[in-house]
């Protein structure tokens, strides 16, 4: 049963009667899990982001049994010793890492609405499930009442990767504590902090890049505060992974290591931890995801998108190590790229158009990366109404660098672009700034002009869920127009903010 944070303030000041609802739920469905209240909590975002350390034992200012208000817990540190010292009550309330497979929670179309890649979903799975939280993935039905073929393709691929990677424990036949190899959370080994740890010896060397650890949280709760895994390499122990807590499950990811012995060490803990399971696995390298960028003068670059490995304590680039040797092929005519397409070797010049690229490793094709390139921005002149915030002038909305952004005070600010010559206009893209949630354009009007004085309305746009999903958004005109000047007027800012901002504006 999901209790969202939304509140019907505009409908007569209604208040949630949670005490009565709780009693009703517990009466009719005593096994139901209540999200947003006593059982499961929000992870703090809707993008699939995870904390490096996710404690499920968290402090509460009042007893969870009688509380009617359960605050959103969005801080990075929720359950460290420092936080527990402040607690009046402790409550086991697991985090739920939630996001959608599509842009937004609902199905819009299969043309412009982006779908998460299998790489992305599998990465979130490993970080969420392997980061002591529950992974909730939203898949919205389409207009036929079915899941879209694109979504299903991703789900099947992610399921295959999970099965291929985690169905076999490469330590199953090793010499070591059998309580840790029986896949039973009720059996365990006490592993005191600061000691040499637990060793598993194999008859033959194996290549691994994943280790999964679990504690017996049902009986002894979450105790490990820091731990490490070592491999026997070249006649000595080498630390291959290090992280903070374990809890119900921790997946450690690291570059390929071939070894016949691994060791698990607890570095710091609350009392003596009860380690319940240890397993080692191998994830087969795949062609990496790509990203396409373009400089202000129109130079296109294609490169592997770096994965966000939160537990990369060894400081190496995991994606580069696992996917070394791949080649990039691309097309600019809308066709699907393959091994026969031109190979990308260095940046090249390209004006507006569609570019697709794919990485190929050992004959396997990766996910096709697609980017719709707008007009080159080198000669644009950008002005804006409203006073610009310090170091956030208007030109930063068209510098091909989404890390910089224009920001103006007031909710009615507008940005005007002089293209330098008359061009055909089919639509635009808006990239919100992601430094914080300020100034996101929720609604607005697109206007065009030939002389910069007389303006015509070309269309009205609306972008939803920007705060929780601040990704690039597209708006296409019903009919193409010719114009030299383009003005984007904001009529509504997300979350009632008092400023307007744009990291990047593209015109097509």
GROMACS .gro file of C-alpha atoms in nm, residues 10-456:
model
  447
   10UNK     CA    1  -0.605   2.251  -0.274
   11UNK     CA    2  -0.912   2.037  -0.200
   12UNK     CA    3  -1.057   2.176   0.120
   13UNK     CA    4  -0.759   2.126   0.348
   14UNK     CA    5  -0.820   1.752   0.386
   15UNK     CA    6  -0.578   1.573   0.619
   16UNK     CA    7  -0.467   1.213   0.610
   17UNK     CA    8  -0.641   1.006   0.878
   18UNK     CA    9  -0.351   0.764   0.890
   19UNK     CA   10  -0.440   0.604   1.224
   20UNK     CA   11  -0.774   0.483   1.084
   21UNK     CA   12  -0.621   0.378   0.752
   22UNK     CA   13  -0.349   0.182   0.930
   23UNK     CA   14  -0.609  -0.008   1.132
   24UNK     CA   15  -0.808  -0.082   0.815
   25UNK     CA   16  -0.501  -0.210   0.628
   26UNK     CA   17  -0.387  -0.428   0.918
   27UNK     CA   18  -0.739  -0.571   0.950
   28UNK     CA   19  -0.804  -0.649   0.584
   29UNK     CA   20  -0.449  -0.729   0.471
   30UNK     CA   21  -0.222  -0.793   0.769
   31UNK     CA   22   0.064  -0.907   0.540
   32UNK     CA   23   0.055  -0.588   0.330
   33UNK     CA   24   0.368  -0.372   0.321
   34UNK     CA   25   0.301  -0.002   0.378
   35UNK     CA   26   0.528   0.228   0.180
   36UNK     CA   27   0.595   0.578   0.305
   37UNK     CA   28   0.498   0.493   0.661
   38UNK     CA   29   0.613   0.223   0.900
   39UNK     CA   30   0.737  -0.059   0.672
   40UNK     CA   31   0.923   0.081   0.371
   41UNK     CA   32   1.065   0.428   0.310
   42UNK     CA   33   1.161   0.639   0.011
   43UNK     CA   34   1.526   0.639  -0.094
   44UNK     CA   35   1.508   1.016  -0.151
   45UNK     CA   36   1.480   1.032  -0.532
   46UNK     CA   37   1.297   0.878  -0.827
   47UNK     CA   38   1.600   0.832  -1.052
   48UNK     CA   39   1.734   0.504  -0.912
   49UNK     CA   40   2.007   0.677  -0.714
   50UNK     CA   41   2.149   0.488  -0.418
   51UNK     CA   42   2.347   0.586  -0.113
   52UNK     CA   43   2.698   0.451  -0.070
   53UNK     CA   44   2.589   0.340   0.277
   54UNK     CA   45   2.224   0.243   0.327
   55UNK     CA   46   2.133   0.150   0.683
   56UNK     CA   47   1.788   0.002   0.736
   57UNK     CA   48   1.801   0.051   1.113
   58UNK     CA   49   1.719   0.421   1.138
   59UNK     CA   50   1.642   0.664   1.423
   60UNK     CA   51   1.290   0.791   1.488
   61UNK     CA   52   1.185   1.085   1.709
   62UNK     CA   53   0.874   0.896   1.826
   63UNK     CA   54   0.761   0.535   1.848
   64UNK     CA   55   0.688   0.393   1.501
   65UNK     CA   56   0.406   0.190   1.655
   66UNK     CA   57   0.204   0.498   1.745
   67UNK     CA   58   0.344   0.759   1.504
   68UNK     CA   59   0.110   0.917   1.251
   69UNK     CA   60   0.375   1.130   1.078
   70UNK     CA   61   0.669   0.959   0.907
   71UNK     CA   62   0.918   1.209   0.760
   72UNK     CA   63   1.089   1.162   0.423
   73UNK     CA   64   1.446   1.055   0.495
   74UNK     CA   65   1.664   1.206   0.223
   75UNK     CA   66   1.993   1.279   0.401
   76UNK     CA   67   2.303   1.088   0.295
   77UNK     CA   68   2.372   0.970   0.649
   78UNK     CA   69   2.072   0.805   0.816
   79UNK     CA   70   2.204   0.526   1.032
   80UNK     CA   71   2.566   0.586   1.131
   81UNK     CA   72   2.672   0.568   1.494
   82UNK     CA   73   2.653   0.948   1.511
   83UNK     CA   74   2.288   0.936   1.405
   84UNK     CA   75   2.201   0.650   1.640
   85UNK     CA   76   2.336   0.845   1.936
   86UNK     CA   77   2.065   1.106   1.872
   87UNK     CA   78   1.782   0.852   1.850
   88UNK     CA   79   1.488   0.817   2.086
   89UNK     CA   80   1.368   0.508   1.897
   90UNK     CA   81   1.533   0.267   1.649
   91UNK     CA   82   1.324   0.119   1.370
   92UNK     CA   83   1.404  -0.135   1.097
   93UNK     CA   84   1.259   0.038   0.793
   94UNK     CA   85   1.414  -0.068   0.467
   95UNK     CA   86   1.478   0.170   0.180
   96UNK     CA   87   1.307   0.122  -0.154
   97UNK     CA   88   1.504   0.239  -0.458
   98UNK     CA   89   1.234   0.338  -0.705
   99UNK     CA   90   1.247   0.463  -1.061
  100UNK     CA   91   1.072   0.415  -1.395
  101UNK     CA   92   1.193   0.230  -1.701
  102UNK     CA   93   1.065   0.528  -1.901
  103UNK     CA   94   1.081   0.905  -1.876
  104UNK     CA   95   0.809   0.970  -1.621
  105UNK     CA   96   0.573   0.723  -1.456
  106UNK     CA   97   0.324   0.693  -1.744
  107UNK     CA   98   0.346   0.578  -2.105
  108UNK     CA   99   0.343   0.860  -2.362
  109UNK     CA  100   0.477   0.721  -2.689
  110UNK     CA  101   0.743   0.499  -2.847
  111UNK     CA  102   0.887   0.780  -3.057
  112UNK     CA  103   1.018   1.049  -2.824
  113UNK     CA  104   0.986   0.898  -2.476
  114UNK     CA  105   1.319   0.749  -2.378
  115UNK     CA  106   1.350   0.400  -2.229
  116UNK     CA  107   1.626   0.302  -1.988
  117UNK     CA  108   1.887   0.073  -2.139
  118UNK     CA  109   1.957  -0.278  -2.010
  119UNK     CA  110   2.297  -0.148  -1.894
  120UNK     CA  111   2.126   0.119  -1.688
  121UNK     CA  112   1.862  -0.108  -1.531
  122UNK     CA  113   2.116  -0.381  -1.452
  123UNK     CA  114   2.343  -0.122  -1.293
  124UNK     CA  115   2.058   0.007  -1.074
  125UNK     CA  116   1.969  -0.352  -0.983
  126UNK     CA  117   2.323  -0.423  -0.861
  127UNK     CA  118   2.349  -0.094  -0.672
  128UNK     CA  119   2.001  -0.118  -0.516
  129UNK     CA  120   1.963  -0.488  -0.437
  130UNK     CA  121   2.337  -0.501  -0.371
  131UNK     CA  122   2.323  -0.189  -0.156
  132UNK     CA  123   2.092  -0.309   0.121
  133UNK     CA  124   1.771  -0.178  -0.038
  134UNK     CA  125   1.475  -0.302  -0.243
  135UNK     CA  126   1.456  -0.222  -0.615
  136UNK     CA  127   1.117  -0.109  -0.746
  137UNK     CA  128   1.106  -0.061  -1.124
  138UNK     CA  129   0.796   0.098  -1.278
  139UNK     CA  130   0.690  -0.034  -1.621
  140UNK     CA  131   0.385   0.158  -1.751
  141UNK     CA  132   0.138  -0.018  -1.985
  142UNK     CA  133   0.091   0.136  -2.331
  143UNK     CA  134  -0.238   0.233  -2.497
  144UNK     CA  135  -0.308  -0.132  -2.586
  145UNK     CA  136  -0.286  -0.231  -2.220
  146UNK     CA  137   0.045  -0.410  -2.275
  147UNK     CA  138   0.408  -0.341  -2.192
  148UNK     CA  139   0.587  -0.181  -2.486
  149UNK     CA  140   0.818  -0.408  -2.688
  150UNK     CA  141   1.108  -0.176  -2.605
  151UNK     CA  142   1.046  -0.215  -2.232
  152UNK     CA  143   1.007  -0.593  -2.257
  153UNK     CA  144   1.332  -0.623  -2.452
  154UNK     CA  145   1.516  -0.442  -2.173
  155UNK     CA  146   1.351  -0.654  -1.902
  156UNK     CA  147   1.440  -0.981  -2.075
  157UNK     CA  148   1.801  -0.873  -2.118
  158UNK     CA  149   1.836  -0.761  -1.757
  159UNK     CA  150   1.680  -1.087  -1.637
  160UNK     CA  151   1.926  -1.282  -1.851
  161UNK     CA  152   2.220  -1.089  -1.708
  162UNK     CA  153   2.102  -1.149  -1.350
  163UNK     CA  154   2.057  -1.520  -1.419
  164UNK     CA  155   2.387  -1.558  -1.606
  165UNK     CA  156   2.581  -1.369  -1.339
  166UNK     CA  157   2.428  -1.476  -1.009
  167UNK     CA  158   2.277  -1.822  -1.061
  168UNK     CA  159   2.610  -1.998  -0.995
  169UNK     CA  160   2.829  -1.946  -0.689
  170UNK     CA  161   3.189  -1.998  -0.802
  171UNK     CA  162   3.283  -2.063  -0.438
  172UNK     CA  163   3.029  -2.345  -0.397
  173UNK     CA  164   3.294  -2.622  -0.405
  174UNK     CA  165   3.560  -2.428  -0.221
  175UNK     CA  166   3.721  -2.521   0.107
  176UNK     CA  167   3.576  -2.284   0.365
  177UNK     CA  168   3.303  -2.236   0.619
  178UNK     CA  169   3.006  -2.441   0.496
  179UNK     CA  170   2.764  -2.217   0.687
  180UNK     CA  171   2.855  -1.941   0.443
  181UNK     CA  172   2.811  -2.154   0.131
  182UNK     CA  173   2.472  -2.317   0.198
  183UNK     CA  174   2.265  -2.017   0.082
  184UNK     CA  175   2.081  -2.018   0.415
  185UNK     CA  176   2.043  -1.688   0.600
  186UNK     CA  177   1.977  -1.872   0.926
  187UNK     CA  178   2.323  -2.028   0.937
  188UNK     CA  179   2.617  -1.797   0.993
  189UNK     CA  180   2.974  -1.750   1.108
  190UNK     CA  181   3.078  -1.488   1.363
  191UNK     CA  182   3.353  -1.279   1.200
  192UNK     CA  183   3.504  -1.039   1.455
  193UNK     CA  184   3.630  -0.705   1.329
  194UNK     CA  185   4.003  -0.652   1.300
  195UNK     CA  186   4.100  -1.019   1.264
  196UNK     CA  187   4.244  -1.202   0.962
  197UNK     CA  188   3.900  -1.288   0.830
  198UNK     CA  189   3.745  -1.592   0.659
  199UNK     CA  190   3.927  -1.768   0.373
  200UNK     CA  191   3.783  -1.974   0.084
  201UNK     CA  192   4.025  -2.197  -0.112
  202UNK     CA  193   3.944  -2.336  -0.458
  203UNK     CA  194   4.087  -2.643  -0.630
  204UNK     CA  195   4.141  -2.448  -0.953
  205UNK     CA  196   4.176  -2.074  -1.019
  206UNK     CA  197   3.859  -1.892  -1.132
  207UNK     CA  198   3.803  -1.547  -1.275
  208UNK     CA  199   3.561  -1.331  -1.075
  209UNK     CA  200   3.444  -0.968  -1.069
  210UNK     CA  201   3.154  -0.985  -0.823
  211UNK     CA  202   3.131  -1.089  -0.456
  212UNK     CA  203   2.799  -1.102  -0.269
  213UNK     CA  204   2.781  -1.084   0.112
  214UNK     CA  205   2.483  -1.114   0.347
  215UNK     CA  206   2.436  -1.082   0.721
  216UNK     CA  207   2.189  -1.274   0.937
  217UNK     CA  208   1.981  -0.961   0.994
  218UNK     CA  209   1.678  -1.158   1.112
  219UNK     CA  210   1.852  -1.261   1.433
  220UNK     CA  211   2.145  -1.021   1.473
  221UNK     CA  212   2.050  -0.713   1.269
  222UNK     CA  213   2.301  -0.499   1.078
  223UNK     CA  214   2.642  -0.497   1.242
  224UNK     CA  215   2.916  -0.460   0.978
  225UNK     CA  216   3.028  -0.098   0.939
  226UNK     CA  217   3.324  -0.156   0.707
  227UNK     CA  218   3.462  -0.461   0.527
  228UNK     CA  219   3.700  -0.570   0.252
  229UNK     CA  220   3.758  -0.865   0.019
  230UNK     CA  221   4.106  -0.988  -0.079
  231UNK     CA  222   4.225  -1.226  -0.352
  232UNK     CA  223   4.539  -1.438  -0.353
  233UNK     CA  224   4.739  -1.302  -0.648
  234UNK     CA  225   5.106  -1.370  -0.730
  235UNK     CA  226   5.170  -1.536  -0.396
  236UNK     CA  227   5.020  -1.265  -0.176
  237UNK     CA  228   4.690  -1.114  -0.066
  238UNK     CA  229   4.560  -0.823  -0.277
  239UNK     CA  230   4.262  -0.615  -0.167
  240UNK     CA  231   4.014  -0.618  -0.456
  241UNK     CA  232   3.710  -0.448  -0.301
  242UNK     CA  233   3.620  -0.243   0.004
  243UNK     CA  234   3.292  -0.097   0.125
  244UNK     CA  235   3.104   0.012   0.435
  245UNK     CA  236   2.801  -0.181   0.564
  246UNK     CA  237   2.655  -0.511   0.441
  247UNK     CA  238   2.309  -0.561   0.597
  248UNK     CA  239   2.072  -0.788   0.407
  249UNK     CA  240   2.289  -0.788   0.093
  250UNK     CA  241   2.597  -0.618  -0.049
  251UNK     CA  242   2.722  -0.672  -0.405
  252UNK     CA  243   3.085  -0.575  -0.451
  253UNK     CA  244   3.196  -0.502  -0.809
  254UNK     CA  245   3.558  -0.487  -0.927
  255UNK     CA  246   3.776  -0.558  -1.235
  256UNK     CA  247   3.840  -0.921  -1.333
  257UNK     CA  248   4.059  -1.113  -1.089
  258UNK     CA  249   4.183  -1.469  -1.143
  259UNK     CA  250   4.253  -1.643  -0.814
  260UNK     CA  251   4.219  -1.968  -0.619
  261UNK     CA  252   4.166  -1.804  -0.279
  262UNK     CA  253   3.958  -1.513  -0.150
  263UNK     CA  254   3.934  -1.366   0.197
  264UNK     CA  255   3.657  -1.165   0.364
  265UNK     CA  256   3.760  -0.924   0.639
  266UNK     CA  257   3.543  -0.715   0.872
  267UNK     CA  258   3.723  -0.390   0.948
  268UNK     CA  259   3.471  -0.227   1.182
  269UNK     CA  260   3.145  -0.342   1.336
  270UNK     CA  261   2.882  -0.303   1.606
  271UNK     CA  262   2.940  -0.609   1.827
  272UNK     CA  263   3.041  -0.927   1.639
  273UNK     CA  264   2.871  -0.960   1.297
  274UNK     CA  265   2.691  -1.276   1.190
  275UNK     CA  266   2.792  -1.330   0.825
  276UNK     CA  267   2.536  -1.562   0.663
  277UNK     CA  268   2.638  -1.604   0.298
  278UNK     CA  269   2.941  -1.540   0.076
  279UNK     CA  270   2.940  -1.601  -0.298
  280UNK     CA  271   3.161  -1.509  -0.594
  281UNK     CA  272   3.045  -1.451  -0.951
  282UNK     CA  273   3.156  -1.343  -1.296
  283UNK     CA  274   2.982  -1.082  -1.509
  284UNK     CA  275   3.065  -1.128  -1.879
  285UNK     CA  276   3.197  -0.808  -2.035
  286UNK     CA  277   2.971  -0.641  -2.286
  287UNK     CA  278   3.016  -0.359  -2.531
  288UNK     CA  279   2.980  -0.038  -2.327
  289UNK     CA  280   2.709   0.222  -2.354
  290UNK     CA  281   2.811   0.528  -2.549
  291UNK     CA  282   2.746   0.900  -2.525
  292UNK     CA  283   2.750   1.156  -2.804
  293UNK     CA  284   2.856   1.514  -2.737
  294UNK     CA  285   2.926   1.814  -2.957
  295UNK     CA  286   3.145   2.118  -2.902
  296UNK     CA  287   3.034   2.476  -2.955
  297UNK     CA  288   3.193   2.478  -3.302
  298UNK     CA  289   3.018   2.159  -3.412
  299UNK     CA  290   3.280   1.891  -3.343
  300UNK     CA  291   3.111   1.560  -3.258
  301UNK     CA  292   3.273   1.321  -3.010
  302UNK     CA  293   3.160   0.964  -2.929
  303UNK     CA  294   3.291   0.781  -2.624
  304UNK     CA  295   3.204   0.515  -2.369
  305UNK     CA  296   2.974   0.640  -2.097
  306UNK     CA  297   3.139   0.594  -1.762
  307UNK     CA  298   2.941   0.376  -1.525
  308UNK     CA  299   2.865   0.505  -1.177
  309UNK     CA  300   3.031   0.241  -0.962
  310UNK     CA  301   2.962   0.368  -0.611
  311UNK     CA  302   3.185   0.112  -0.445
  312UNK     CA  303   3.498   0.165  -0.660
  313UNK     CA  304   3.727   0.197  -0.363
  314UNK     CA  305   4.031   0.082  -0.558
  315UNK     CA  306   4.017   0.395  -0.773
  316UNK     CA  307   4.027   0.222  -1.111
  317UNK     CA  308   3.791   0.288  -1.403
  318UNK     CA  309   3.583  -0.029  -1.386
  319UNK     CA  310   3.403   0.028  -1.718
  320UNK     CA  311   3.730   0.080  -1.906
  321UNK     CA  312   3.886  -0.230  -1.752
  322UNK     CA  313   3.590  -0.457  -1.824
  323UNK     CA  314   3.522  -0.332  -2.177
  324UNK     CA  315   3.872  -0.275  -2.314
  325UNK     CA  316   3.917  -0.344  -2.685
  326UNK     CA  317   3.579  -0.228  -2.814
  327UNK     CA  318   3.533  -0.028  -3.136
  328UNK     CA  319   3.277   0.243  -3.210
  329UNK     CA  320   3.082   0.258  -3.538
  330UNK     CA  321   2.832   0.528  -3.635
  331UNK     CA  322   2.588   0.655  -3.897
  332UNK     CA  323   2.450   1.000  -3.981
  333UNK     CA  324   2.168   0.902  -4.218
  334UNK     CA  325   1.926   0.752  -3.965
  335UNK     CA  326   2.021   0.391  -4.038
  336UNK     CA  327   2.122   0.143  -3.768
  337UNK     CA  328   2.502   0.125  -3.728
  338UNK     CA  329   2.692  -0.205  -3.747
  339UNK     CA  330   3.047  -0.330  -3.804
  340UNK     CA  331   3.032  -0.212  -4.166
  341UNK     CA  332   2.949   0.147  -4.068
  342UNK     CA  333   3.226   0.409  -4.044
  343UNK     CA  334   3.449   0.361  -3.740
  344UNK     CA  335   3.479   0.655  -3.504
  345UNK     CA  336   3.843   0.744  -3.445
  346UNK     CA  337   3.844   1.120  -3.384
  347UNK     CA  338   3.595   1.408  -3.350
  348UNK     CA  339   3.435   1.528  -3.674
  349UNK     CA  340   3.223   1.827  -3.777
  350UNK     CA  341   2.847   1.786  -3.814
  351UNK     CA  342   2.559   2.030  -3.839
  352UNK     CA  343   2.201   1.944  -3.741
  353UNK     CA  344   2.093   1.588  -3.801
  354UNK     CA  345   2.061   1.244  -3.650
  355UNK     CA  346   2.360   1.044  -3.536
  356UNK     CA  347   2.357   0.684  -3.414
  357UNK     CA  348   2.651   0.495  -3.271
  358UNK     CA  349   2.722   0.148  -3.136
  359UNK     CA  350   3.015  -0.018  -2.961
  360UNK     CA  351   3.127  -0.363  -3.076
  361UNK     CA  352   3.333  -0.601  -2.861
  362UNK     CA  353   3.431  -0.953  -2.969
  363UNK     CA  354   3.164  -0.939  -3.239
  364UNK     CA  355   2.889  -0.841  -2.994
  365UNK     CA  356   2.698  -0.517  -3.052
  366UNK     CA  357   2.614  -0.288  -2.764
  367UNK     CA  358   2.315  -0.063  -2.723
  368UNK     CA  359   2.264   0.186  -3.005
  369UNK     CA  360   2.320   0.541  -2.883
  370UNK     CA  361   2.107   0.804  -3.053
  371UNK     CA  362   2.134   1.182  -3.050
  372UNK     CA  363   1.936   1.443  -3.239
  373UNK     CA  364   2.176   1.729  -3.309
  374UNK     CA  365   2.034   2.076  -3.348
  375UNK     CA  366   2.183   2.380  -3.515
  376UNK     CA  367   2.548   2.459  -3.435
  377UNK     CA  368   2.554   2.726  -3.163
  378UNK     CA  369   2.888   2.894  -3.234
  379UNK     CA  370   2.738   3.215  -3.377
  380UNK     CA  371   2.427   3.236  -3.158
  381UNK     CA  372   2.363   3.550  -2.957
  382UNK     CA  373   2.162   3.481  -2.645
  383UNK     CA  374   1.985   3.738  -2.429
  384UNK     CA  375   1.734   3.706  -2.149
  385UNK     CA  376   1.486   3.907  -1.948
  386UNK     CA  377   1.519   3.920  -1.573
  387UNK     CA  378   1.842   3.979  -1.387
  388UNK     CA  379   2.080   3.687  -1.429
  389UNK     CA  380   2.215   3.526  -1.115
  390UNK     CA  381   2.587   3.562  -1.053
  391UNK     CA  382   2.792   3.349  -1.297
  392UNK     CA  383   2.475   3.228  -1.470
  393UNK     CA  384   2.442   3.460  -1.769
  394UNK     CA  385   2.216   3.381  -2.066
  395UNK     CA  386   2.490   3.262  -2.305
  396UNK     CA  387   2.553   2.962  -2.077
  397UNK     CA  388   2.224   2.814  -2.199
  398UNK     CA  389   2.385   2.763  -2.541
  399UNK     CA  390   2.749   2.673  -2.472
  400UNK     CA  391   2.717   2.293  -2.529
  401UNK     CA  392   2.814   2.236  -2.166
  402UNK     CA  393   2.525   2.108  -1.950
  403UNK     CA  394   2.737   2.161  -1.639
  404UNK     CA  395   2.693   2.539  -1.678
  405UNK     CA  396   2.353   2.709  -1.689
  406UNK     CA  397   2.159   3.031  -1.727
  407UNK     CA  398   1.953   3.139  -1.430
  408UNK     CA  399   1.731   3.443  -1.389
  409UNK     CA  400   1.535   3.574  -1.095
  410UNK     CA  401   1.157   3.581  -1.124
  411UNK     CA  402   0.916   3.328  -1.272
  412UNK     CA  403   0.835   3.516  -1.594
  413UNK     CA  404   1.186   3.528  -1.735
  414UNK     CA  405   1.236   3.461  -2.106
  415UNK     CA  406   1.541   3.368  -2.311
  416UNK     CA  407   1.590   3.493  -2.669
  417UNK     CA  408   1.822   3.341  -2.929
  418UNK     CA  409   1.945   3.518  -3.243
  419UNK     CA  410   2.053   3.242  -3.484
  420UNK     CA  411   2.234   3.490  -3.708
  421UNK     CA  412   2.027   3.391  -4.012
  422UNK     CA  413   1.680   3.262  -4.091
  423UNK     CA  414   1.644   2.888  -4.032
  424UNK     CA  415   1.371   2.627  -4.048
  425UNK     CA  416   1.252   2.534  -3.700
  426UNK     CA  417   1.086   2.203  -3.610
  427UNK     CA  418   1.121   2.209  -3.231
  428UNK     CA  419   1.357   2.250  -2.940
  429UNK     CA  420   1.512   2.058  -2.651
  430UNK     CA  421   1.540   2.180  -2.293
  431UNK     CA  422   1.806   2.046  -2.057
  432UNK     CA  423   1.742   2.147  -1.694
  433UNK     CA  424   2.031   2.224  -1.466
  434UNK     CA  425   2.094   1.945  -1.214
  435UNK     CA  426   2.302   2.124  -0.952
  436UNK     CA  427   1.978   2.163  -0.756
  437UNK     CA  428   1.604   2.178  -0.829
  438UNK     CA  429   1.587   2.552  -0.896
  439UNK     CA  430   1.423   2.708  -1.199
  440UNK     CA  431   1.297   2.409  -1.396
  441UNK     CA  432   1.067   2.511  -1.684
  442UNK     CA  433   0.741   2.323  -1.630
  443UNK     CA  434   0.534   2.518  -1.886
  444UNK     CA  435   0.604   2.783  -2.143
  445UNK     CA  436   0.548   2.940  -2.483
  446UNK     CA  437   0.775   2.913  -2.787
  447UNK     CA  438   0.772   3.226  -3.004
  448UNK     CA  439   0.950   3.308  -3.331
  449UNK     CA  440   1.037   3.623  -3.522
  450UNK     CA  441   1.209   3.729  -3.841
  451UNK     CA  442   1.319   4.073  -3.719
  452UNK     CA  443   1.339   4.036  -3.340
  453UNK     CA  444   1.054   4.282  -3.295
  454UNK     CA  445   0.734   4.119  -3.418
  455UNK     CA  446   0.671   3.783  -3.249
  456UNK     CA  447   0.438   3.494  -3.331
   0.00000   0.00000   0.00000
